[in-house]
GROMACS .gro file of C-alpha atoms in nm:
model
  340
    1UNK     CA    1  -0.550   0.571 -21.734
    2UNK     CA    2  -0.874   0.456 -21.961
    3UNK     CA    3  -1.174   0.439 -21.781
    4UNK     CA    4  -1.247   0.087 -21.753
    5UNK     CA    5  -0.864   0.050 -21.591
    6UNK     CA    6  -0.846  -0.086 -21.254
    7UNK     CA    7  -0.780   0.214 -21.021
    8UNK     CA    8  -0.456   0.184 -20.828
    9UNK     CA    9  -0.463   0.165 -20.455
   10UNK     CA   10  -0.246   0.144 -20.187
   11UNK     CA   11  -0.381  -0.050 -19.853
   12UNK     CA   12  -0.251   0.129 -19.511
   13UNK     CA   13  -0.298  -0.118 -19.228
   14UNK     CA   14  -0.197  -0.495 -19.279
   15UNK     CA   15  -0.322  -0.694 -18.967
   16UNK     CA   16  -0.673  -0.606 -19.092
   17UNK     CA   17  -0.591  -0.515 -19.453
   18UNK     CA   18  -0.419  -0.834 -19.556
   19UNK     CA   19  -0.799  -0.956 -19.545
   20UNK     CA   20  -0.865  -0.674 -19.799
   21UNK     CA   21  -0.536  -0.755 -20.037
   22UNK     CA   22  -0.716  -1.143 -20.053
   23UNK     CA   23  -1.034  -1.000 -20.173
   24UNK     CA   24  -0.866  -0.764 -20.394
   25UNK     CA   25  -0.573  -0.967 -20.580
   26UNK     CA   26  -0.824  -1.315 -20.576
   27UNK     CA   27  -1.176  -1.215 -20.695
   28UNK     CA   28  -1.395  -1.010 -20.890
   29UNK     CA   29  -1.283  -0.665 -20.738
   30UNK     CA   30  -0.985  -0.689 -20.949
   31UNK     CA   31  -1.188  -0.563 -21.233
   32UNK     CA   32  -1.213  -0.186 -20.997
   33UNK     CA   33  -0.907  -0.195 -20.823
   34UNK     CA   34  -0.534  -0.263 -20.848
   35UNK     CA   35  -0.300  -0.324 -20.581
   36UNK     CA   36   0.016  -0.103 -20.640
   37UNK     CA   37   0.141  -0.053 -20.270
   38UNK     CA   38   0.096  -0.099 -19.916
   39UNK     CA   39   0.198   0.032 -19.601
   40UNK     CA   40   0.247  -0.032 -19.233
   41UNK     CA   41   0.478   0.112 -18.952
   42UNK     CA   42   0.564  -0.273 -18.913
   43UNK     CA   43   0.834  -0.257 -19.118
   44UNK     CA   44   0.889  -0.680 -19.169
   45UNK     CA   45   0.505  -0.698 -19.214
   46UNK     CA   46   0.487  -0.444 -19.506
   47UNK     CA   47   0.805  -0.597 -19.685
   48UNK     CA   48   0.683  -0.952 -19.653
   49UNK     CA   49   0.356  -0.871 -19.780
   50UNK     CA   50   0.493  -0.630 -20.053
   51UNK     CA   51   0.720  -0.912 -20.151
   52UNK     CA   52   0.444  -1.166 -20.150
   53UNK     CA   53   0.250  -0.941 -20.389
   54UNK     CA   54   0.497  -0.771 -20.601
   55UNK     CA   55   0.455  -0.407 -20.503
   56UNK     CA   56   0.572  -0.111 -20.309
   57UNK     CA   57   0.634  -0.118 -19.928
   58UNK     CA   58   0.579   0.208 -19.761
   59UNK     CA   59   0.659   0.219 -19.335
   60UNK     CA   60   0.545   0.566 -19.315
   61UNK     CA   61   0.152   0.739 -19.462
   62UNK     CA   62   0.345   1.129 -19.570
   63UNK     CA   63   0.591   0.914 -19.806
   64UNK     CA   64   0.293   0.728 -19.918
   65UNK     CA   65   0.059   1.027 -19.972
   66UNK     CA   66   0.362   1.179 -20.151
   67UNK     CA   67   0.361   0.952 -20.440
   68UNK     CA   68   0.188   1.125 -20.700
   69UNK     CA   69   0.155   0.818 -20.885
   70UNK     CA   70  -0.112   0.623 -20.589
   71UNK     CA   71  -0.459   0.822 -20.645
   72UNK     CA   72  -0.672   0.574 -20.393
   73UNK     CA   73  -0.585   0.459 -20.038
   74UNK     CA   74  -0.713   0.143 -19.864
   75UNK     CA   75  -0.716   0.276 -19.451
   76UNK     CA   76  -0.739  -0.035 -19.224
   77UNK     CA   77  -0.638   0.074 -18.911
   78UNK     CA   78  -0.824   0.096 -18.618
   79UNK     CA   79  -1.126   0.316 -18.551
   80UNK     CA   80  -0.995   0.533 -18.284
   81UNK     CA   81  -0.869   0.869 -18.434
   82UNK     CA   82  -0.917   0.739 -18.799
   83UNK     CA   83  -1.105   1.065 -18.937
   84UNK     CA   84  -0.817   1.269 -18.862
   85UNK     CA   85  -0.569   1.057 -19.068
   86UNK     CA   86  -0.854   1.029 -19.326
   87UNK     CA   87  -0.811   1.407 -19.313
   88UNK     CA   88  -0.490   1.333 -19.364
   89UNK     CA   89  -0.551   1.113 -19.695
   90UNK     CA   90  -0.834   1.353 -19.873
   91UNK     CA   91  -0.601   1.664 -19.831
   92UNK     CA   92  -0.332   1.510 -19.998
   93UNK     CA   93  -0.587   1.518 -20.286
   94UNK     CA   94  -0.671   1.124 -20.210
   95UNK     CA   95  -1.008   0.929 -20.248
   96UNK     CA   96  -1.008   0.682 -19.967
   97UNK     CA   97  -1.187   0.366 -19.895
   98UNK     CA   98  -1.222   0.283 -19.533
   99UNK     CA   99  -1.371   0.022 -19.313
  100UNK     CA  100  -1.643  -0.009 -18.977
  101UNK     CA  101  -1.656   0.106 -18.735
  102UNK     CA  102  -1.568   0.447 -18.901
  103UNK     CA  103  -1.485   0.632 -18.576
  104UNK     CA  104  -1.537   0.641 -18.206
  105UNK     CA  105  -1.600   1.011 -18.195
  106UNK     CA  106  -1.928   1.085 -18.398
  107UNK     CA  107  -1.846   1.487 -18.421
  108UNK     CA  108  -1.487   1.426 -18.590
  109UNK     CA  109  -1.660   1.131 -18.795
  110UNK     CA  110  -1.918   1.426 -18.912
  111UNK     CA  111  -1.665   1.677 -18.972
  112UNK     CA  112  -1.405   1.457 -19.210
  113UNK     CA  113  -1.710   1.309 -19.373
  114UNK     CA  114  -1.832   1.666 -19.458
  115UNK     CA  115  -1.499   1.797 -19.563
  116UNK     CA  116  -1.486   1.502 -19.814
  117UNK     CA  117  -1.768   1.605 -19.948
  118UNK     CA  118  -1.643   2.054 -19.944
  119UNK     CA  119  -1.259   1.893 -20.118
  120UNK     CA  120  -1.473   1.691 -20.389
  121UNK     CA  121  -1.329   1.375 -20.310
  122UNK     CA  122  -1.454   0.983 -20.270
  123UNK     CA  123  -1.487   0.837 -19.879
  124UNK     CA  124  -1.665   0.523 -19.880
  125UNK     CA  125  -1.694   0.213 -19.607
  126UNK     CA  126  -1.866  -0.117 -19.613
  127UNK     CA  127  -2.134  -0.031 -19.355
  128UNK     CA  128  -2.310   0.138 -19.440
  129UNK     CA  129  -2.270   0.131 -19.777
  130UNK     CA  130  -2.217   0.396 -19.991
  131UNK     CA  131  -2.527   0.296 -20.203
  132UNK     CA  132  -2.806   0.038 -20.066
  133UNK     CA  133  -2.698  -0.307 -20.083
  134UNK     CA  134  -2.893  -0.533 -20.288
  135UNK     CA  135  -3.048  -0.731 -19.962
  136UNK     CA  136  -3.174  -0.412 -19.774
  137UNK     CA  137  -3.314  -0.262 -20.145
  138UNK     CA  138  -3.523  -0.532 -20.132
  139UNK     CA  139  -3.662  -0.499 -19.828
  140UNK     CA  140  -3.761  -0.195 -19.881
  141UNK     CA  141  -3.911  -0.292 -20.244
  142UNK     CA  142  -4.115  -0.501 -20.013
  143UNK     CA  143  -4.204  -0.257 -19.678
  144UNK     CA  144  -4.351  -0.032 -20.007
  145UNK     CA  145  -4.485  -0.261 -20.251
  146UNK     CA  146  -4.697  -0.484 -20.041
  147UNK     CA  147  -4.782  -0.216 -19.818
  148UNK     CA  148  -4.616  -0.349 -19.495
  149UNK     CA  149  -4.740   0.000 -19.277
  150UNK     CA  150  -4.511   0.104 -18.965
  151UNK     CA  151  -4.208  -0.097 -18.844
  152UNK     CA  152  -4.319  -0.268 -18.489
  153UNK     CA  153  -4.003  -0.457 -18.408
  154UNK     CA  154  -3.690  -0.616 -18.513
  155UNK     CA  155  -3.460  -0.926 -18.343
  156UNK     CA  156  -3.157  -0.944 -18.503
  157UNK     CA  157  -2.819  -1.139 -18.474
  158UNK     CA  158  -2.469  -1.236 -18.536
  159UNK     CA  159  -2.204  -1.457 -18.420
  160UNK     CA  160  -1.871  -1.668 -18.468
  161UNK     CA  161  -1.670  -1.900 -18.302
  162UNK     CA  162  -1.383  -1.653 -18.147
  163UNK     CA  163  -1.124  -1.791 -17.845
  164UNK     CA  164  -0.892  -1.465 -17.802
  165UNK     CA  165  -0.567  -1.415 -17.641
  166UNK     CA  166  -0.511  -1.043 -17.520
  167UNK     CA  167  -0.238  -0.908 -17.725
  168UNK     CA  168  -0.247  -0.527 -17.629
  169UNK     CA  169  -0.449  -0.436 -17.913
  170UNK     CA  170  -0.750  -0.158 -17.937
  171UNK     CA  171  -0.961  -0.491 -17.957
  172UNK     CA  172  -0.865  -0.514 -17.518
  173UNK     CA  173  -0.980  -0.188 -17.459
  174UNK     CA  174  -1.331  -0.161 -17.314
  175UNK     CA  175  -1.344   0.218 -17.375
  176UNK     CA  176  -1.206   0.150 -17.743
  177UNK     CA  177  -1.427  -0.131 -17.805
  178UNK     CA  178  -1.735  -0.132 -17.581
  179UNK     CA  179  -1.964  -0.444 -17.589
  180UNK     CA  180  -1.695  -0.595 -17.805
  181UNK     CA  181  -1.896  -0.818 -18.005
  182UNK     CA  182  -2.147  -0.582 -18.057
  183UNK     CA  183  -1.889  -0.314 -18.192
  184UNK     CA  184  -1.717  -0.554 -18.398
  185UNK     CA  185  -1.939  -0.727 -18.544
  186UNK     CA  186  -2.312  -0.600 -18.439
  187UNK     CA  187  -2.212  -0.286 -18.647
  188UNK     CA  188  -2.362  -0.440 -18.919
  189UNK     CA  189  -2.673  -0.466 -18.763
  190UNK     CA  190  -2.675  -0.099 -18.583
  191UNK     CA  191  -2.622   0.042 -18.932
  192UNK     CA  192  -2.901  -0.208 -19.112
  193UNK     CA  193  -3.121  -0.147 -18.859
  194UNK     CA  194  -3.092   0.269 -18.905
  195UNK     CA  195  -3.152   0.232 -19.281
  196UNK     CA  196  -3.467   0.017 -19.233
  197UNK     CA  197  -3.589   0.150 -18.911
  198UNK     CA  198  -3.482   0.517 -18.877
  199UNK     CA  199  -3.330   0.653 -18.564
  200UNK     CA  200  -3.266   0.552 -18.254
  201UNK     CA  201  -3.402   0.747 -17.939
  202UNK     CA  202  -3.239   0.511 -17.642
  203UNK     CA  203  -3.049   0.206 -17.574
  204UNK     CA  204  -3.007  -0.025 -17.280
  205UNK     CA  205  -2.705  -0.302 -17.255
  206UNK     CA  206  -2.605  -0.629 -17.136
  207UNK     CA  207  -2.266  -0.855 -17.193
  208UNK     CA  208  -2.063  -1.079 -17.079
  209UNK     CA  209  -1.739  -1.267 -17.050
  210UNK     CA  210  -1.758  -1.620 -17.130
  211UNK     CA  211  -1.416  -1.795 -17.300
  212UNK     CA  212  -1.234  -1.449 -17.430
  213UNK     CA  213  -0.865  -1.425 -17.310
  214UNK     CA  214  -0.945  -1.031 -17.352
  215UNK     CA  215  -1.044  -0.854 -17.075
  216UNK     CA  216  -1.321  -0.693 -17.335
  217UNK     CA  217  -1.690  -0.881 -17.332
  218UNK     CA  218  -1.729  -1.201 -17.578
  219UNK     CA  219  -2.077  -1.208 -17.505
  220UNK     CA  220  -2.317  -0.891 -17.607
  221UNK     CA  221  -2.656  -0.774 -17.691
  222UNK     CA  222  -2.790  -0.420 -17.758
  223UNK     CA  223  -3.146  -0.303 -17.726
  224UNK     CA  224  -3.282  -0.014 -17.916
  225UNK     CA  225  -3.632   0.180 -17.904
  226UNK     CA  226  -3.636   0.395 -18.255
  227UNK     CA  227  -3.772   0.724 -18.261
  228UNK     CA  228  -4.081   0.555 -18.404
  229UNK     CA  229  -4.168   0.340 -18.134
  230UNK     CA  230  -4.023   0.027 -18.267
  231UNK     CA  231  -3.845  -0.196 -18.050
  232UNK     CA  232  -3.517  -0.388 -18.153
  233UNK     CA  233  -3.241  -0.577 -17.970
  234UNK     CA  234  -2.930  -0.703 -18.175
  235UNK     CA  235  -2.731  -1.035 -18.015
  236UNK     CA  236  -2.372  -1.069 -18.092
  237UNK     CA  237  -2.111  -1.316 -17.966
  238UNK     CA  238  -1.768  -1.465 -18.022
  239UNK     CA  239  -1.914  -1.812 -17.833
  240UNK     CA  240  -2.089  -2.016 -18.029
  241UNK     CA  241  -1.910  -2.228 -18.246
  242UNK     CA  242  -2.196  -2.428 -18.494
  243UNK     CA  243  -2.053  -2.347 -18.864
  244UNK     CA  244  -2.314  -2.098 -18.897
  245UNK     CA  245  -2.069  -1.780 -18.854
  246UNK     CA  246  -2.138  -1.398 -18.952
  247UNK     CA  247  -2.530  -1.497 -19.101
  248UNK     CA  248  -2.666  -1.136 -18.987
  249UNK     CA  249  -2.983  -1.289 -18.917
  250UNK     CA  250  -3.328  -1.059 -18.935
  251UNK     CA  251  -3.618  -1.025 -18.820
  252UNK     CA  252  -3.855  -0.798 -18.914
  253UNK     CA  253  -4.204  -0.695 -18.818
  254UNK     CA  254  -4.432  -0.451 -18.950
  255UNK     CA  255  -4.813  -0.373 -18.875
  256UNK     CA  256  -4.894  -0.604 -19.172
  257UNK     CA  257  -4.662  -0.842 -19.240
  258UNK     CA  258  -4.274  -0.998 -19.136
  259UNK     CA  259  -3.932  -1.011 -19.323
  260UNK     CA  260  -3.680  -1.250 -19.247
  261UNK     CA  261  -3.332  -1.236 -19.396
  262UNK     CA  262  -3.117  -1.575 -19.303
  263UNK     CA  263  -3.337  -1.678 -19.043
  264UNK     CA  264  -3.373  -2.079 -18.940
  265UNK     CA  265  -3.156  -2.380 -19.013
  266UNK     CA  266  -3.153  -2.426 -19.405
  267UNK     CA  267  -2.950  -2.256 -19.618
  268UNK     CA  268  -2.948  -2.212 -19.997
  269UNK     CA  269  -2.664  -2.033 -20.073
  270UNK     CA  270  -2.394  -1.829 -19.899
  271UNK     CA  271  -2.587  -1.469 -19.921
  272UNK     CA  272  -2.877  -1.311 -19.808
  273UNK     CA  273  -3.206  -1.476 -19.850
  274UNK     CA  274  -3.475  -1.290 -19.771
  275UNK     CA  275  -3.847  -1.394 -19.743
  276UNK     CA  276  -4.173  -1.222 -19.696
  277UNK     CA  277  -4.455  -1.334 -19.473
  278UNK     CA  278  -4.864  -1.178 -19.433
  279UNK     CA  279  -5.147  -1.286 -19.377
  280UNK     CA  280  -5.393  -1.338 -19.672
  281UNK     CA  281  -5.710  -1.435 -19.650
  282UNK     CA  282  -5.722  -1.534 -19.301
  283UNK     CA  283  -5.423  -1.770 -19.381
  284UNK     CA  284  -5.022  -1.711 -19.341
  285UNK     CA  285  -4.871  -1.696 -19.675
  286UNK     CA  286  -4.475  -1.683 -19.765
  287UNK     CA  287  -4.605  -1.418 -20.053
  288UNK     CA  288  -4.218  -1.361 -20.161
  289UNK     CA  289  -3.847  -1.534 -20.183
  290UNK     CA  290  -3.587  -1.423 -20.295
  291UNK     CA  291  -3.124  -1.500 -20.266
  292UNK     CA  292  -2.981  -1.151 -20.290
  293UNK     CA  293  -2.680  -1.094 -20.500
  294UNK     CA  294  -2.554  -0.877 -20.248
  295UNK     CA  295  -2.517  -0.892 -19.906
  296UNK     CA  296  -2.488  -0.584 -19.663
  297UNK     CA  297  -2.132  -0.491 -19.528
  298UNK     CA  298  -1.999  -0.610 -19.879
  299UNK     CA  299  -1.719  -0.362 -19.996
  300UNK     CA  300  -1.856  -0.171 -20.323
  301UNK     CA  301  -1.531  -0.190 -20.493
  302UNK     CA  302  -1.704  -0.089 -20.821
  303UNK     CA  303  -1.925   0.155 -20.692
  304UNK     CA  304  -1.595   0.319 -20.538
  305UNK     CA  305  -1.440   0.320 -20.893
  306UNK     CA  306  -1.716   0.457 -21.069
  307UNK     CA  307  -1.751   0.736 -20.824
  308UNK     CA  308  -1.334   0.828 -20.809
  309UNK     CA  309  -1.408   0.855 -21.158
  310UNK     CA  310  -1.658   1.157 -21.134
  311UNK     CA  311  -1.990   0.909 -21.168
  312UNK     CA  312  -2.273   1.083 -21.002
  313UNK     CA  313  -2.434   0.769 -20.774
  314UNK     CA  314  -2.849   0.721 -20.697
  315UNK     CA  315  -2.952   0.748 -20.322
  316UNK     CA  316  -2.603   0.788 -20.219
  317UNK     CA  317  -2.572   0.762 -19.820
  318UNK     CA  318  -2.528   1.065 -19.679
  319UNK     CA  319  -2.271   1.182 -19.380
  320UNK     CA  320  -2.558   1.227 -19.142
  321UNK     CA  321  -2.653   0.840 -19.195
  322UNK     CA  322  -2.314   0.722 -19.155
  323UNK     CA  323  -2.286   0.908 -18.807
  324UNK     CA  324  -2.612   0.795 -18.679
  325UNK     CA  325  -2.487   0.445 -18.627
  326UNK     CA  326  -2.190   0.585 -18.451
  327UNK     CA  327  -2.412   0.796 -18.219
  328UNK     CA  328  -2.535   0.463 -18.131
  329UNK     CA  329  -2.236   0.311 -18.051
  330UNK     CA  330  -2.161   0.612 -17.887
  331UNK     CA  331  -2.471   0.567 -17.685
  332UNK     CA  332  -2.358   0.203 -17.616
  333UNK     CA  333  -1.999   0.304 -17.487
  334UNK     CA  334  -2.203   0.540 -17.197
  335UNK     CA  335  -2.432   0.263 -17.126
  336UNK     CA  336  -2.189  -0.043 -17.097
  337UNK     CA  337  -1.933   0.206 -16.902
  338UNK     CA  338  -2.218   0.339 -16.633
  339UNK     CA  339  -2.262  -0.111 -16.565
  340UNK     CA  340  -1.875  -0.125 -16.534
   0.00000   0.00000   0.00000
């Protein structure tokens, strides 16, 4: 295989992963990756989607992780117990590519991350990246270049227009997914938050139920206090239903200045815009704009590529960082279970 090939992958997981085969087979990623299989203990779902894209159906992960032939694996299952089947994936000499959350259990996300890391082998996710995203780089840029001083605090937010049916899944599990918008969607935000803020020392909780068909919350919203002293609280809901879906909104205050990333009404573009606000001369000034190319959550299709193939990647995120965001959610689960 040259080194500009594709790599081939297999996706595991199909109620989630078909997502994944759409941005793989339809768009740019198709330059890193190359679907070659999938596989799902659905039997008709794996055949109909093997069918629809011309590749091998596997119903079982051992026959899959037997083929000598598949080198990466897509894992799209749920979170709960996923680090032992990623386990699973890197022992069978695998680089894997997985999704948030990561885990529900912090320790075992810890442990599989580390082992990754002891075997020589890839794991990436989307959140957080396995290399700053292009939106939360530039924040940063900023926080150091115009000398921004200590983070104060942070609203931030996400929602979509979601009417659910319970179905049995993970997703109508309050234990499996506490403060359900929050841990489906306000991930994002935990794990943004982290990289820009630091950690977290506490967190309180509130949701609610407003139009779900689950018996999980629809309605959520998470406050942190940061070992720093900054305050934060992120909003997430499946209610609102204004066209304006998944914007990750942010904003940021430090001592000497604010950030906002997709904050207000007008939009210029489908990803993140970010702008900068201090005071100058006694006056407010927008002192910096800018549309990021990329957006945080984004899969790093090539960045997973260029690392399977041995590339050595700057200010890689480390295991620790990965779990802190879980410790939160972890945090969250305790909180939302004490409220009942």
């Amino acid at each position: 295989m040259q080194s500009t090939s594709p790599l081939p992958i297999a996706i595991v997981g199909l109620n989630f992963g078909r997502h994944i085969i759409d941005q793989i087979v339809s768009g740019k990623d198709a330059a890193h990756v190359r679907l070659v299989a999938v596989c799902d203990m659905d039997k008709a779902k794996a055949d109909a989607m093997a069918a629809k894209q011309g590749v091998k159906a596997y119903y079982d992960i051992d026959a899959l992780l037997a083929d000598p032939s598949i080198p990466t694996i897509g894992l799209f299952t749920g979170p709960v117990g996923r680090a032992a089947l990623l386990g699973r994936i890197l022992r069978a000499g695998k680089d894997v590519i997985t999704t948030k959350p990561f885990e529900t259990d912090p320790d075992a996300a810890l442990a599989v991350l580390r082992e990754a890391k002891t075997l020589g082998r890839v794991l990436h996710l989307n959140s957080p990246a396995p290399t700053p995203p292009e939106d939360l780089a530039q924040i940063l840029s900023w926080v150091n270049g115009y000398k921004l001083g200590a983070p104060v605090g942070v609203r931030a937010d996400v929602w979509a227009n979601y009417r659910e049916a319970a179905d049995g899944t993970w997703y109508d599990d309050p234990a499996k997914c506490p403060v359900a918008p929050v841990f489906r969607l306000g991930i994002y935000l935990i794990n943004d938050l982290i990289q820009l803020f630091g950690p977290v020392a506490d967190v309180s909780v509130f949701q609610s139920r407003l139009f779900t068909g689950r018996p999980t919350a629809d309605n959520g919203q998470l406050s942190l206090r940061f070992e720093n002293g900054a305050l934060g609280n992120i909003f997430a809901s499946f209610c609102i239903n204004d066209g304006d879906h998944y914007r990750n909104t942010l904003v940021l205050n430090y001592e000497n200045g604010t950030i906002y990333r997709n904050a207000g009404p007008d939009r210029g573009g489908s990803l993140s815009e970010l702008s900068l606000v201090m005071n100058r001369d006694g006056r407010r000034q927008v002192v910096a704009r800018t549309i990021a190319g990329e957006s945080s959550g984004g899969y790093q299709w090539g960045v997973f590529a260029r690392a399977v193939r041995g590339e050595k990647l700057a200010h890689e995120t480390t295991p620790e960082q990965i779990v802190a965001g879980l410790r939160v959610v972890n945090a969250m689960t305790k909180v939302a279970t004490t409220l009942g």
